[in-house]
Short mmCIF file of C-alpha atoms in Angstrom, two decimals:
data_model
loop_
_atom_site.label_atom_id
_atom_site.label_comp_id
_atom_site.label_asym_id
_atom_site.label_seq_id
_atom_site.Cartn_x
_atom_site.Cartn_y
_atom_site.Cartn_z
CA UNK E 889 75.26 115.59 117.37
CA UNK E 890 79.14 115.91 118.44
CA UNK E 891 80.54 117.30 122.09
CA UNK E 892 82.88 119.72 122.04
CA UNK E 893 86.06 118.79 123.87
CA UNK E 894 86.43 121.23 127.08
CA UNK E 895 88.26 124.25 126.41
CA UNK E 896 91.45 124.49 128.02
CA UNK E 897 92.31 126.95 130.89
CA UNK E 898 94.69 129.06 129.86
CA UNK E 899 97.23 128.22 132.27
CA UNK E 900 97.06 125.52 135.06
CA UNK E 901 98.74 126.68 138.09
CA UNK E 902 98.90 123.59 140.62
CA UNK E 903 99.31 120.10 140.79
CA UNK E 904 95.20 119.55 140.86
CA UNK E 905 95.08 121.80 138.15
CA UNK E 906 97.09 119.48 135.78
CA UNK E 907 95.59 115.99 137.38
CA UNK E 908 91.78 117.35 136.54
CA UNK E 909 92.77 119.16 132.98
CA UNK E 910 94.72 115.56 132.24
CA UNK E 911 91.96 113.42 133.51
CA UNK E 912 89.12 114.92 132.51
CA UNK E 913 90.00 117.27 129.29
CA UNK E 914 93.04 115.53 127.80
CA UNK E 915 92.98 111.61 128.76
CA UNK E 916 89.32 110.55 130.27
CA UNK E 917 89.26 107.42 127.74
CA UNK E 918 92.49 106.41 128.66
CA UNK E 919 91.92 107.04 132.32
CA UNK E 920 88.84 105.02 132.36
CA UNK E 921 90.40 102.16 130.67
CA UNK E 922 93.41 102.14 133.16
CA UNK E 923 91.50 101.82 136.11
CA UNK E 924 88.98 99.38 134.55
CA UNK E 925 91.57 96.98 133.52
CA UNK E 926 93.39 97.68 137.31
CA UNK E 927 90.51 96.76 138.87
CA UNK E 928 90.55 93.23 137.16
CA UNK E 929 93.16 91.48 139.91
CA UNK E 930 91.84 88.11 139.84
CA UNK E 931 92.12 85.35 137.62
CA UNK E 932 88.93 83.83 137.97
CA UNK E 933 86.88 82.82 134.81
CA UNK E 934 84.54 85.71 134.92
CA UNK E 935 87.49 88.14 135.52
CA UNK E 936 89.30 86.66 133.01
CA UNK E 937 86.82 87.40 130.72
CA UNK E 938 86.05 90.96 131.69
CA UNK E 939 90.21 91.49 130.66
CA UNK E 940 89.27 89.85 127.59
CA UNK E 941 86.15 91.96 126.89
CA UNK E 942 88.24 95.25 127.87
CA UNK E 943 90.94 94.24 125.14
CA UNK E 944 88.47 93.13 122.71
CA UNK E 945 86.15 96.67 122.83
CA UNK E 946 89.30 98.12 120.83
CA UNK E 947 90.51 96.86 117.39
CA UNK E 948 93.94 98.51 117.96
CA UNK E 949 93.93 97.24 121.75
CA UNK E 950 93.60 93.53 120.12
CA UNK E 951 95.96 93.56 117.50
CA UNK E 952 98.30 94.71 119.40
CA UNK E 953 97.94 92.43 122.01
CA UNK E 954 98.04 89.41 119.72
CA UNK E 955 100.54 90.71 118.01
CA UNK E 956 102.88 90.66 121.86
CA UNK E 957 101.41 87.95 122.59
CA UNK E 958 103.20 85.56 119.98
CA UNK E 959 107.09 87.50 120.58
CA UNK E 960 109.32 85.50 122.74
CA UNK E 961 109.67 88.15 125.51
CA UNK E 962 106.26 87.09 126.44
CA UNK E 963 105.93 83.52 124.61
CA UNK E 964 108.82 81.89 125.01
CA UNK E 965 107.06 78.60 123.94
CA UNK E 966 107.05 80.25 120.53
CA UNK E 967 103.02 78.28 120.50
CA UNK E 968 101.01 80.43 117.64
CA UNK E 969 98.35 82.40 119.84
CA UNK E 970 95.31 83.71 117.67
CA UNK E 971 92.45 84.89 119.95
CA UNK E 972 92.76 86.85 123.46
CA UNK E 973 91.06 83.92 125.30
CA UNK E 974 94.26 81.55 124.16
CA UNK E 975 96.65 84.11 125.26
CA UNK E 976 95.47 84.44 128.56
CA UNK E 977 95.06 80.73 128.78
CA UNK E 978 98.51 80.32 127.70
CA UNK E 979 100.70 83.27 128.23
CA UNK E 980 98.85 84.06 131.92
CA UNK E 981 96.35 87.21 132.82
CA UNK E 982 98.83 89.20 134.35
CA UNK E 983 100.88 88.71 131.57
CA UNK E 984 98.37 90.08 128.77
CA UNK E 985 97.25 92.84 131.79
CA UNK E 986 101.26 93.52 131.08
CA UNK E 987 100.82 93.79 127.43
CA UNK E 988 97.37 95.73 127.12
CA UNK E 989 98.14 98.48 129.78
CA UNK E 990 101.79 99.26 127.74
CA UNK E 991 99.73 99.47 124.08
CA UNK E 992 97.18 101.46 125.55
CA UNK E 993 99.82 103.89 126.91
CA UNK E 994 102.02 103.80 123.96
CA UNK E 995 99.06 103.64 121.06
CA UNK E 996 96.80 107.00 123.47
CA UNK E 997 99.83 109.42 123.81
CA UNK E 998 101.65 108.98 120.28
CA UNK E 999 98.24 109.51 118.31
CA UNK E 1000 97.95 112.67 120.70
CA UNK E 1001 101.25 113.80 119.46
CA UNK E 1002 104.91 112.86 118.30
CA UNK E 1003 107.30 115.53 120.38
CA UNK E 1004 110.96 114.73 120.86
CA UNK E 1005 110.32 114.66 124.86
CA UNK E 1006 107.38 112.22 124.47
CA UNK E 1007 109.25 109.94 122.45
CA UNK E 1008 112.30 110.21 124.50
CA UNK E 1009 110.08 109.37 127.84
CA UNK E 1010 108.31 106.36 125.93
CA UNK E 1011 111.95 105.21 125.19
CA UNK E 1012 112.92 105.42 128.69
CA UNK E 1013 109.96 104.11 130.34
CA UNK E 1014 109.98 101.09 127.86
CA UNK E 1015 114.08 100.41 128.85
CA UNK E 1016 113.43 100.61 132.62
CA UNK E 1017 110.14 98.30 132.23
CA UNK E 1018 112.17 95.51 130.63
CA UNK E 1019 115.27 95.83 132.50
CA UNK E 1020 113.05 95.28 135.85
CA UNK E 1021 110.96 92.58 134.78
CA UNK E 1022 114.17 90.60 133.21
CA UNK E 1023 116.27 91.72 136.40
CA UNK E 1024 113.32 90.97 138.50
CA UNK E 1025 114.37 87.61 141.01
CA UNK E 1026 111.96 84.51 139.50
CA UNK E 1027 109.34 84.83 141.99
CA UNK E 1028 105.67 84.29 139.91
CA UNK E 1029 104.27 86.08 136.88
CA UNK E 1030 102.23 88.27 138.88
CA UNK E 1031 105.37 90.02 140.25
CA UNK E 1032 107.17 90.39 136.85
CA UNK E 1033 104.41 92.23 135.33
CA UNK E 1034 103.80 94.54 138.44
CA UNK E 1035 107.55 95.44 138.10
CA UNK E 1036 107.36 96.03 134.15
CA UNK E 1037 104.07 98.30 134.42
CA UNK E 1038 105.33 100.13 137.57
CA UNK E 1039 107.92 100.98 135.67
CA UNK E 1040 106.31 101.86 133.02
CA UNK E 1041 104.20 104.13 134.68
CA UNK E 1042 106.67 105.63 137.51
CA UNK E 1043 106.08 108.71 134.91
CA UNK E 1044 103.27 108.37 133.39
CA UNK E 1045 102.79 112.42 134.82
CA UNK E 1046 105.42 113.47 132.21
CA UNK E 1047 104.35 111.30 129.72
CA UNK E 1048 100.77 112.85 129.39
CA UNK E 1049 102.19 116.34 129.70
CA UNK E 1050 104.14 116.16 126.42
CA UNK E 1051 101.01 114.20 124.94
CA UNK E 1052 99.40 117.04 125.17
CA UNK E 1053 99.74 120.56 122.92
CA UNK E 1054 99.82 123.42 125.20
CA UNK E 1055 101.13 126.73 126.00
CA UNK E 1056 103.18 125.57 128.77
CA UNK E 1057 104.82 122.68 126.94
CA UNK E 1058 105.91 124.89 124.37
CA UNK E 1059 107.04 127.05 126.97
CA UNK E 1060 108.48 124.38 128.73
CA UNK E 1061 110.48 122.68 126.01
CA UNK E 1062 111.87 126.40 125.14
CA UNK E 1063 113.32 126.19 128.95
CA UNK E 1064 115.06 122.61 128.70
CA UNK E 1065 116.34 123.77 124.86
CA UNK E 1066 118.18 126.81 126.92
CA UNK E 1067 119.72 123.44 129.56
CA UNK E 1068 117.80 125.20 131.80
CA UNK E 1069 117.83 122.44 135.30
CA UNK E 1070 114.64 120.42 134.57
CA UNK E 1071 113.03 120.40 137.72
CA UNK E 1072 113.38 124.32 137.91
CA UNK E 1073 112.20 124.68 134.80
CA UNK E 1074 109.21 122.48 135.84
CA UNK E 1075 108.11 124.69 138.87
CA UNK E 1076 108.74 128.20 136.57
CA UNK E 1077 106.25 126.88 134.37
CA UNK E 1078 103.97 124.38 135.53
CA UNK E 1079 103.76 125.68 139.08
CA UNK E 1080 104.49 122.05 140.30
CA UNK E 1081 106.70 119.14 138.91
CA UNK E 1082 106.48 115.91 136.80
CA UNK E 1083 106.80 114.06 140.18
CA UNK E 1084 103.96 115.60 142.04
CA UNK E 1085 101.87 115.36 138.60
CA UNK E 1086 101.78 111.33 138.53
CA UNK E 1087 101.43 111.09 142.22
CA UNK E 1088 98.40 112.96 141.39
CA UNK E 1089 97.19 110.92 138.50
CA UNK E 1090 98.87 107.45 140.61
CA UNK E 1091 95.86 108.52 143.08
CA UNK E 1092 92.87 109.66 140.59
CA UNK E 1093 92.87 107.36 137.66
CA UNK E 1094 93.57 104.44 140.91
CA UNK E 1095 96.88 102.67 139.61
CA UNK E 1096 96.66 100.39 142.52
CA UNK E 1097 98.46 100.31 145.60
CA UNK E 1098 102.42 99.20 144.27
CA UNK E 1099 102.54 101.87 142.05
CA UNK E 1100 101.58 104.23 144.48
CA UNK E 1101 104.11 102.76 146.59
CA UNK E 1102 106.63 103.11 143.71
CA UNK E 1103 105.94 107.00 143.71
CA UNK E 1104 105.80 107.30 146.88
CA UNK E 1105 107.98 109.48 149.01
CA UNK E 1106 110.66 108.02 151.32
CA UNK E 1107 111.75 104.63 151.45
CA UNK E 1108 110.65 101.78 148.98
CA UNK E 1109 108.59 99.04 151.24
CA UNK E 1110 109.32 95.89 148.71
CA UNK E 1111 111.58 94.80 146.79
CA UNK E 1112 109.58 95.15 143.86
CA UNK E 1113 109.43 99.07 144.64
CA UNK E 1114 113.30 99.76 145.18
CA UNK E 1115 114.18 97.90 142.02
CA UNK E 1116 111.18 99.99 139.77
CA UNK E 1117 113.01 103.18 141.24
CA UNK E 1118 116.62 102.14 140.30
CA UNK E 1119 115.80 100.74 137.11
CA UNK E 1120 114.03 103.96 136.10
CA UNK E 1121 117.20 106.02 137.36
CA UNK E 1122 119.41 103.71 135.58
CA UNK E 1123 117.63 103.90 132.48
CA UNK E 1124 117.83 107.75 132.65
CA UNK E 1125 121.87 107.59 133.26
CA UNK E 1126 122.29 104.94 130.29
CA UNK E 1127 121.26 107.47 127.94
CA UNK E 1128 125.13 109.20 128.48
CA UNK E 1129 127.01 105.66 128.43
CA UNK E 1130 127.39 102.51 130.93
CA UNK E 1131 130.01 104.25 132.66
CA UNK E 1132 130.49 107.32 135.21
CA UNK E 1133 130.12 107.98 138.82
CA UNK E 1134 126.03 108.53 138.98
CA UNK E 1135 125.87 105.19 136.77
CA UNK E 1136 128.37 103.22 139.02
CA UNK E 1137 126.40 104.45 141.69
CA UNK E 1138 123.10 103.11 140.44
CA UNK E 1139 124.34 99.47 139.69
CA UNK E 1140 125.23 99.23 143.19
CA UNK E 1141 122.13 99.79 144.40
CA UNK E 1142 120.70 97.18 141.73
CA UNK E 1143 123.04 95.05 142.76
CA UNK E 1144 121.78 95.27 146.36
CA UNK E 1145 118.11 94.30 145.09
CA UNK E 1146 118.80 91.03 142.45
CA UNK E 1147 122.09 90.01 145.04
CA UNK E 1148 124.87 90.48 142.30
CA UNK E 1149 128.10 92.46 141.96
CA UNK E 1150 127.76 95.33 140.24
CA UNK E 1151 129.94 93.95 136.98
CA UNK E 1152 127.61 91.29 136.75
CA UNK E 1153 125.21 93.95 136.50
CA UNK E 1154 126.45 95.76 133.82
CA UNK E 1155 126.01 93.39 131.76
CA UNK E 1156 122.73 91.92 132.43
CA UNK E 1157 121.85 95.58 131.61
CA UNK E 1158 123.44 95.66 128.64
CA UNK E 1159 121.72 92.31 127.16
CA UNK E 1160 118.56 93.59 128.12
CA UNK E 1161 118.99 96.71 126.30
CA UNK E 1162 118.87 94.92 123.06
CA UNK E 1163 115.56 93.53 124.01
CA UNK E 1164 113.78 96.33 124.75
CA UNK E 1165 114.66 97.58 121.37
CA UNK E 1166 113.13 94.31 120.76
CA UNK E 1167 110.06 94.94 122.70
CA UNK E 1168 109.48 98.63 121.25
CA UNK E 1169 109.37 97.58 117.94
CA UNK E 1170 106.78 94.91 118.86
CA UNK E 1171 104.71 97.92 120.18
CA UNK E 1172 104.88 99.36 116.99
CA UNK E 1173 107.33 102.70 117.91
CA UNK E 1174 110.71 101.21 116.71
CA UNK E 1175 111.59 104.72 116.02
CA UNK E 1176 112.10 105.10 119.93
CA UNK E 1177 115.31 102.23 119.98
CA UNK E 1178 116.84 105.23 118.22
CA UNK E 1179 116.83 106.95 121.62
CA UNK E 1180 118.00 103.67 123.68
CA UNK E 1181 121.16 103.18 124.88
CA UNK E 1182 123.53 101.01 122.66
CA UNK E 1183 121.38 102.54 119.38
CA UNK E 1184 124.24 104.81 118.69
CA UNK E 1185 127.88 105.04 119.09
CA UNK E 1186 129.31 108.04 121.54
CA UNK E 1187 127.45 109.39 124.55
CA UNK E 1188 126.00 112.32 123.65
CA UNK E 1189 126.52 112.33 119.36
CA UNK E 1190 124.68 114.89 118.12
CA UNK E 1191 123.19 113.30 115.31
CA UNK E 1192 121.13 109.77 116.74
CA UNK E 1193 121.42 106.99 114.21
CA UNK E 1194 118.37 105.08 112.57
CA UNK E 1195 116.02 102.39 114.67
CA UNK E 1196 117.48 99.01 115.15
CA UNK E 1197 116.05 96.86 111.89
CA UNK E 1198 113.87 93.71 112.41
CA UNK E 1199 115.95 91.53 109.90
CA UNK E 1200 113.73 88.26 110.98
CA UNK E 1201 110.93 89.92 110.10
CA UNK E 1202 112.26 90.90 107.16
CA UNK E 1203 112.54 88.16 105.83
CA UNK E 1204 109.32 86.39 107.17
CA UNK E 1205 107.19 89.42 105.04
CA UNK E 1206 109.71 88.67 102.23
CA UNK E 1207 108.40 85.30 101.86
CA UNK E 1208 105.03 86.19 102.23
CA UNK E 1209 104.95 88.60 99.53
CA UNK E 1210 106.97 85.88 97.25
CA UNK E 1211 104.64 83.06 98.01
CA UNK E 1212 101.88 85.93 97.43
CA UNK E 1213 103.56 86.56 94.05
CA UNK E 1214 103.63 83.01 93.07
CA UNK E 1215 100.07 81.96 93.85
CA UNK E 1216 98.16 84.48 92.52
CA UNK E 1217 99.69 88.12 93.04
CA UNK E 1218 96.70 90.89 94.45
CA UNK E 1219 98.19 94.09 94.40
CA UNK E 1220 96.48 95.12 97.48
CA UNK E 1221 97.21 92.06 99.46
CA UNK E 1222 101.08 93.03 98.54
CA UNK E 1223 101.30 96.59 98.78
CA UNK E 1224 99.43 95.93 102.48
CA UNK E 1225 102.38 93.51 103.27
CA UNK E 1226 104.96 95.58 101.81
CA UNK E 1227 103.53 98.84 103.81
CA UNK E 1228 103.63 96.52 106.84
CA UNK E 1229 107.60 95.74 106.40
CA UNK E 1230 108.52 99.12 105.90
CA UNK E 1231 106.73 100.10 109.24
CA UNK E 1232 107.43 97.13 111.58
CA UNK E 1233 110.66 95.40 109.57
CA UNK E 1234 112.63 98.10 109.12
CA UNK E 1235 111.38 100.57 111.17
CA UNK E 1236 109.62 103.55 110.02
CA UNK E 1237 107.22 105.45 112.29
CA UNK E 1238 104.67 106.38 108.87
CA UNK E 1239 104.59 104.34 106.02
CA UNK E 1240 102.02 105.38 102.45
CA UNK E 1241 101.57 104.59 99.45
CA UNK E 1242 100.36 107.18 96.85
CA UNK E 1243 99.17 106.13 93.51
CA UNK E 1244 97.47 108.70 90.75
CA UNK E 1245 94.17 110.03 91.47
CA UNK E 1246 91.64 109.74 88.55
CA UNK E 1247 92.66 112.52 86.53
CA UNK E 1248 96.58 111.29 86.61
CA UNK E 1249 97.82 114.54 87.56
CA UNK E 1250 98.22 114.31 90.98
CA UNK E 1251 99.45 111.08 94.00
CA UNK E 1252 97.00 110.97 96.44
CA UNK E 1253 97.08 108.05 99.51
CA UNK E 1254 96.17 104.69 99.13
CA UNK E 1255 97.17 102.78 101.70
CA UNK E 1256 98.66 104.12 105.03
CA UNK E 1257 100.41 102.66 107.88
CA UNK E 1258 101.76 103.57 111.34
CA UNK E 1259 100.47 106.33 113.78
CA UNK E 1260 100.32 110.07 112.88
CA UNK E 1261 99.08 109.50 109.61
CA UNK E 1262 95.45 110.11 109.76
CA UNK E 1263 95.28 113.62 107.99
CA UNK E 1264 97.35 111.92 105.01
CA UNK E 1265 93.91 110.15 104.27
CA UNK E 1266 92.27 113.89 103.41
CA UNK E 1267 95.19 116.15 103.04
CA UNK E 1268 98.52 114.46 101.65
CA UNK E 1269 98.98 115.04 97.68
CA UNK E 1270 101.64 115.52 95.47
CA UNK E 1271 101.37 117.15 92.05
CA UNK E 1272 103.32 114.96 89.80
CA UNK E 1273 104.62 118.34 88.09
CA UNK E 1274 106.92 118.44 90.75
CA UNK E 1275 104.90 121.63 91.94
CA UNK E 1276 103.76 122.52 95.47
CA UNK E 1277 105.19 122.07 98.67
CA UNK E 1278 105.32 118.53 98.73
CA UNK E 1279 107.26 118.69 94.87
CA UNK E 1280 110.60 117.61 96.54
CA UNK E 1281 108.98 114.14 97.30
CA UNK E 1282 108.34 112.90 93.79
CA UNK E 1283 110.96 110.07 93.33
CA UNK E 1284 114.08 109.73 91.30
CA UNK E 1285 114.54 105.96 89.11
CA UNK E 1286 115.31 104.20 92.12
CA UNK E 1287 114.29 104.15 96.20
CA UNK E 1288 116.50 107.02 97.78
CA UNK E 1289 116.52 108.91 101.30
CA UNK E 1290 115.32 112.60 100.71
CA UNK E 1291 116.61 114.87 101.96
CA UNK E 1292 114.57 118.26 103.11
CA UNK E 1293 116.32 121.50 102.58
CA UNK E 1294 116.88 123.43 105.27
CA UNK E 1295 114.17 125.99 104.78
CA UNK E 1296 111.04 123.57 103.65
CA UNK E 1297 107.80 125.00 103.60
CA UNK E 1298 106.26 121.97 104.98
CA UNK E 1299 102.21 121.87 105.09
CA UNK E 1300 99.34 123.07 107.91
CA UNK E 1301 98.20 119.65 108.66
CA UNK E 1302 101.55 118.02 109.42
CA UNK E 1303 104.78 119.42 111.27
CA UNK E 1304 106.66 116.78 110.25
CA UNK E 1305 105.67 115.86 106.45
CA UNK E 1306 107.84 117.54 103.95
CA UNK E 1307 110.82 119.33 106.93
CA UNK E 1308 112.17 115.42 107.86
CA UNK E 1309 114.21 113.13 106.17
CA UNK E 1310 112.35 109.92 104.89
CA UNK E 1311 112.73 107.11 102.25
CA UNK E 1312 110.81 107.46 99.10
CA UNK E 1313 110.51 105.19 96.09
CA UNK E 1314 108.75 104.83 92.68
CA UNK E 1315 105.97 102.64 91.28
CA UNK E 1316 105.97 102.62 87.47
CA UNK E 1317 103.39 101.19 84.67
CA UNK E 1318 104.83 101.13 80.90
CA UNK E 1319 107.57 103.50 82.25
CA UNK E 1320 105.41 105.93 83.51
CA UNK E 1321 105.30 106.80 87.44
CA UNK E 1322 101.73 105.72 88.58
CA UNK E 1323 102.31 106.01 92.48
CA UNK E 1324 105.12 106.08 95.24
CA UNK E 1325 105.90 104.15 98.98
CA UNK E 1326 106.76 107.31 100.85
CA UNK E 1327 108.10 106.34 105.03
CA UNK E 1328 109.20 108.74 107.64
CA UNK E 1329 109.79 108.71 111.58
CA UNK E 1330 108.53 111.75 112.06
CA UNK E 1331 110.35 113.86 114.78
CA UNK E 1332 112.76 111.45 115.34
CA UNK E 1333 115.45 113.30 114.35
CA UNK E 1334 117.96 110.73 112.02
CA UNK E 1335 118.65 109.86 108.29
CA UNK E 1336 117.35 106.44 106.86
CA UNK E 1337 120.26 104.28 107.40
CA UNK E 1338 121.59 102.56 104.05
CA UNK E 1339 120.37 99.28 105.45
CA UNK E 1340 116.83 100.90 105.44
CA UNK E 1341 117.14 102.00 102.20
CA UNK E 1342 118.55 98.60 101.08
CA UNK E 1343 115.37 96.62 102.24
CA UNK E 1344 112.78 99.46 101.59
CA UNK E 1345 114.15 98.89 97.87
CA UNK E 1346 113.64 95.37 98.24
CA UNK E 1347 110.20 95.81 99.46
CA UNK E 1348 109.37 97.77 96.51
CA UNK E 1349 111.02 95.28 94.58
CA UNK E 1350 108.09 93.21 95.31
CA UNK E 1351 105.28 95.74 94.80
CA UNK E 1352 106.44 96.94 91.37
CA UNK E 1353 106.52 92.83 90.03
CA UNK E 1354 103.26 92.37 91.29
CA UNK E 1355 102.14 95.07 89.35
CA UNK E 1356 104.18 94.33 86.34
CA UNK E 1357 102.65 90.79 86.29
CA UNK E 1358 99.05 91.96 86.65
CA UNK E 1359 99.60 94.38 83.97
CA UNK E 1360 101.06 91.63 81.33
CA UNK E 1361 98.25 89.29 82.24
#
């Protein structure tokens, strides 16, 4: 027997509209998980295993937090951490509180959807959460996490909105296309604002007392809450350039919290930048450094470059797949590690391979990787006639960056397959093509770089020896 998800009102027309319709139509799971993990502010034994039975409930939850758990922004000790027990014995509970709360966030809203405006949010929330923890004055772990999730969540309102596929996010979207003034825009069409909607859901999912404080109205009491507020204005400002009146304005005033000039803090800012690219690629979205300041050249280009690349992982998966290949090569043991350096080495958002169905007229998936990409499991084929809407995608001799044409048909079950421009590559048996890597980043907006393409090429380097070798055995 299945429930039936609640059917939407048509329109929600106050603040308490949106915090119930979010809370209880849109986001209960993730609700319920926020405030049970809140709740846990202790680091006694039995709490500490609660956190660790909260994590462990959810396969995604855990690999993700092992997987933050052994990067040097949390583990500077660089020890190998294999369990959730070990990392909050190592790393410290408020520390892997820290990491599960951001992948629950991150991991909920991006399998909701994959709008520009959610993935430019994620990318600003993630920028001002590391720039206030690593700006944060060396006080004790439990105050550099509170600062990174505060931040984190100072708009966690606006973050669910675009998570979720409405009438008045269309409609809304259509406004700030038109530079209609965002706030206005908010009230025309939501009948409240962004701010008023995470007070709200600060309140009724029970986020705990400093981020209410953070959100709050007036004057921040702490520390901890001014420098959450300018770190998530500064982030906002970065995304024109370092420079400017608003900007100089805003490193003044985090000068005034950390007790530095506001050259000094410039650059902190500026270092820390490159590690929250650093830290959003850990969380699996490295298509979001696109959208962080420093990713691209000019304030403002109109065309955002390609994700910062992960060339240490690169070449850590590299010599898994050789030692792989020189033991005793398992195609599926390297075409898993191969999808897994596309998505988190290089940085694409959705990562498949396709090899011939049965009848050998047609690529169906075989192995997927990345969010967004659980329709390709029932839906994604291409006929290897070149025909259909997904013809474009079969692959010349060699990995290349396709290129849609302006007026792709696209498919129903995808808005991005087919319409974006993505990195595709052949896998051949006696000269024949028997299946193809295929990686987007959805609606991120940017080519492949020709780095990407260099190492997706090396990748399938890999993947096509493996195969040639089990073929000549």
């Amino acid at each position: 027997m299945t429930t039936e998800k609640p059917i939407a009102p048509a329109r929600m027309n106050s603040t308490q509209a949106w915090v119930t319709y979010l809370s209880k139509v849109e986001l209960p799971v993730l609700a319920n998980t926020l405030r049970r993990i809140n709740e846990l502010t202790d680091s006694r034994n039995s709490t500490v295993n609660e956190l660790a039975n909260v994590i462990l409930n959810d396969a995604q939850l855990t690999s993700q937090v092992l997987r933050l758990s052994n990067t040097v922004f949390y583990n500077q000790t660089r020890t190998q951490v294999s369990t959730v027990s070990r990392a909050i014995t190592l790393i410290g509970f408020d520390a892997v509180k820290s990491m599960a709360i951001s992948s629950l966030i991150v991991d909920t809203l991006l399998k909701r959807n994959d709008r520009p405006h959610l993935l430019r949010c994620l990318a600003r929330a993630i920028h001002a959460a590391v720039q206030a923890r690593c700006l944060m004055p060396k006080r004790n772990e439990t105050a550099l996490e509170e600062v990174f999730i505060g931040a984190l969540l100072m708009n966690i309102g606006e973050l669910a909105f675009w998570s979720c596929e409405t009438e008045q996010a269309t409609e809304l979207e259509e406004r700030l296309r038109l530079d209609e003034t965002p706030v206005e825009a908010q009230k025309a069409v939501l009948h409240t604002t962004f701010t008023e909607i995470t007070r709200g859901l600060v309140e009724a999912w029970s986020l705990g007392p400093f981020i209410k404080d953070v959100v709050s109205p007036g004057q921040a009491n702490s520390l901890g809450s001014s420098l959450v507020r300018n770190c998530v204005d500064m982030a906002r400002l970065s995304e024109q350039g370092w420079s400017g009146p608003h900007m100089d304005k805003a490193l003044e005033r985090l000068g005034k919290d950390i007790g530095e000039s506001p050259a000094v803090v410039r650059d902190q800012l500026k270092v820390n930048a490159s590690e929250a690219m650093r830290v959003a690629v850990s969380l699996g979205i490295p298509q979001v450094t696109a959208l962080m300041p420093g990713a691209s050249g000019a304030a403002g280009e109109a065309v955002p470059e390609a994700p910062t690349m992960d060339p240490e992982l690169q070449l850590e998966i590299l010599r898994e797949l050789s030692q792989c290949l020189a033991e005793k090569p398992d195609i599926n043991e390297v075409c898993q590690l191969v999808i897994e350096g596309i998505h988190r080495a290089i940085g694409m958002q959705r990562v498949a391979l396709l090899m011939a169905d049965r009848a050998g007229d047609k690529l169906v998936p075989r192995k997927l990787g990345g969010r967004g990409t659980e329709e390709w499991r029932q839906h994604f084929l291409i006929h290897k006639d070149g025909t259909g809407s997904l013809g474009g995608l079969l692959p010349h001799a060699h990995a290349s960056i396709y290129q849609p044409k302006p007026n792709a048909e696209g498919v129903p079950y995808d808005r991005w397959l087919g319409k974006v421009p993505a990195l595709i590559g052949p896998i051949k048996a006696n000269g024949r093509l028997v299946g193809l890597f295929y990686a987007d980043n959805a609606g991120g907006g940017y080519v492949p770089s020709n780095e990407q393409l260099s190492a997706f090429g090396h990748f399938l380097q890999n993947a096509q020896l493996c195969l040639t070798l089990i073929s000549g055995r």
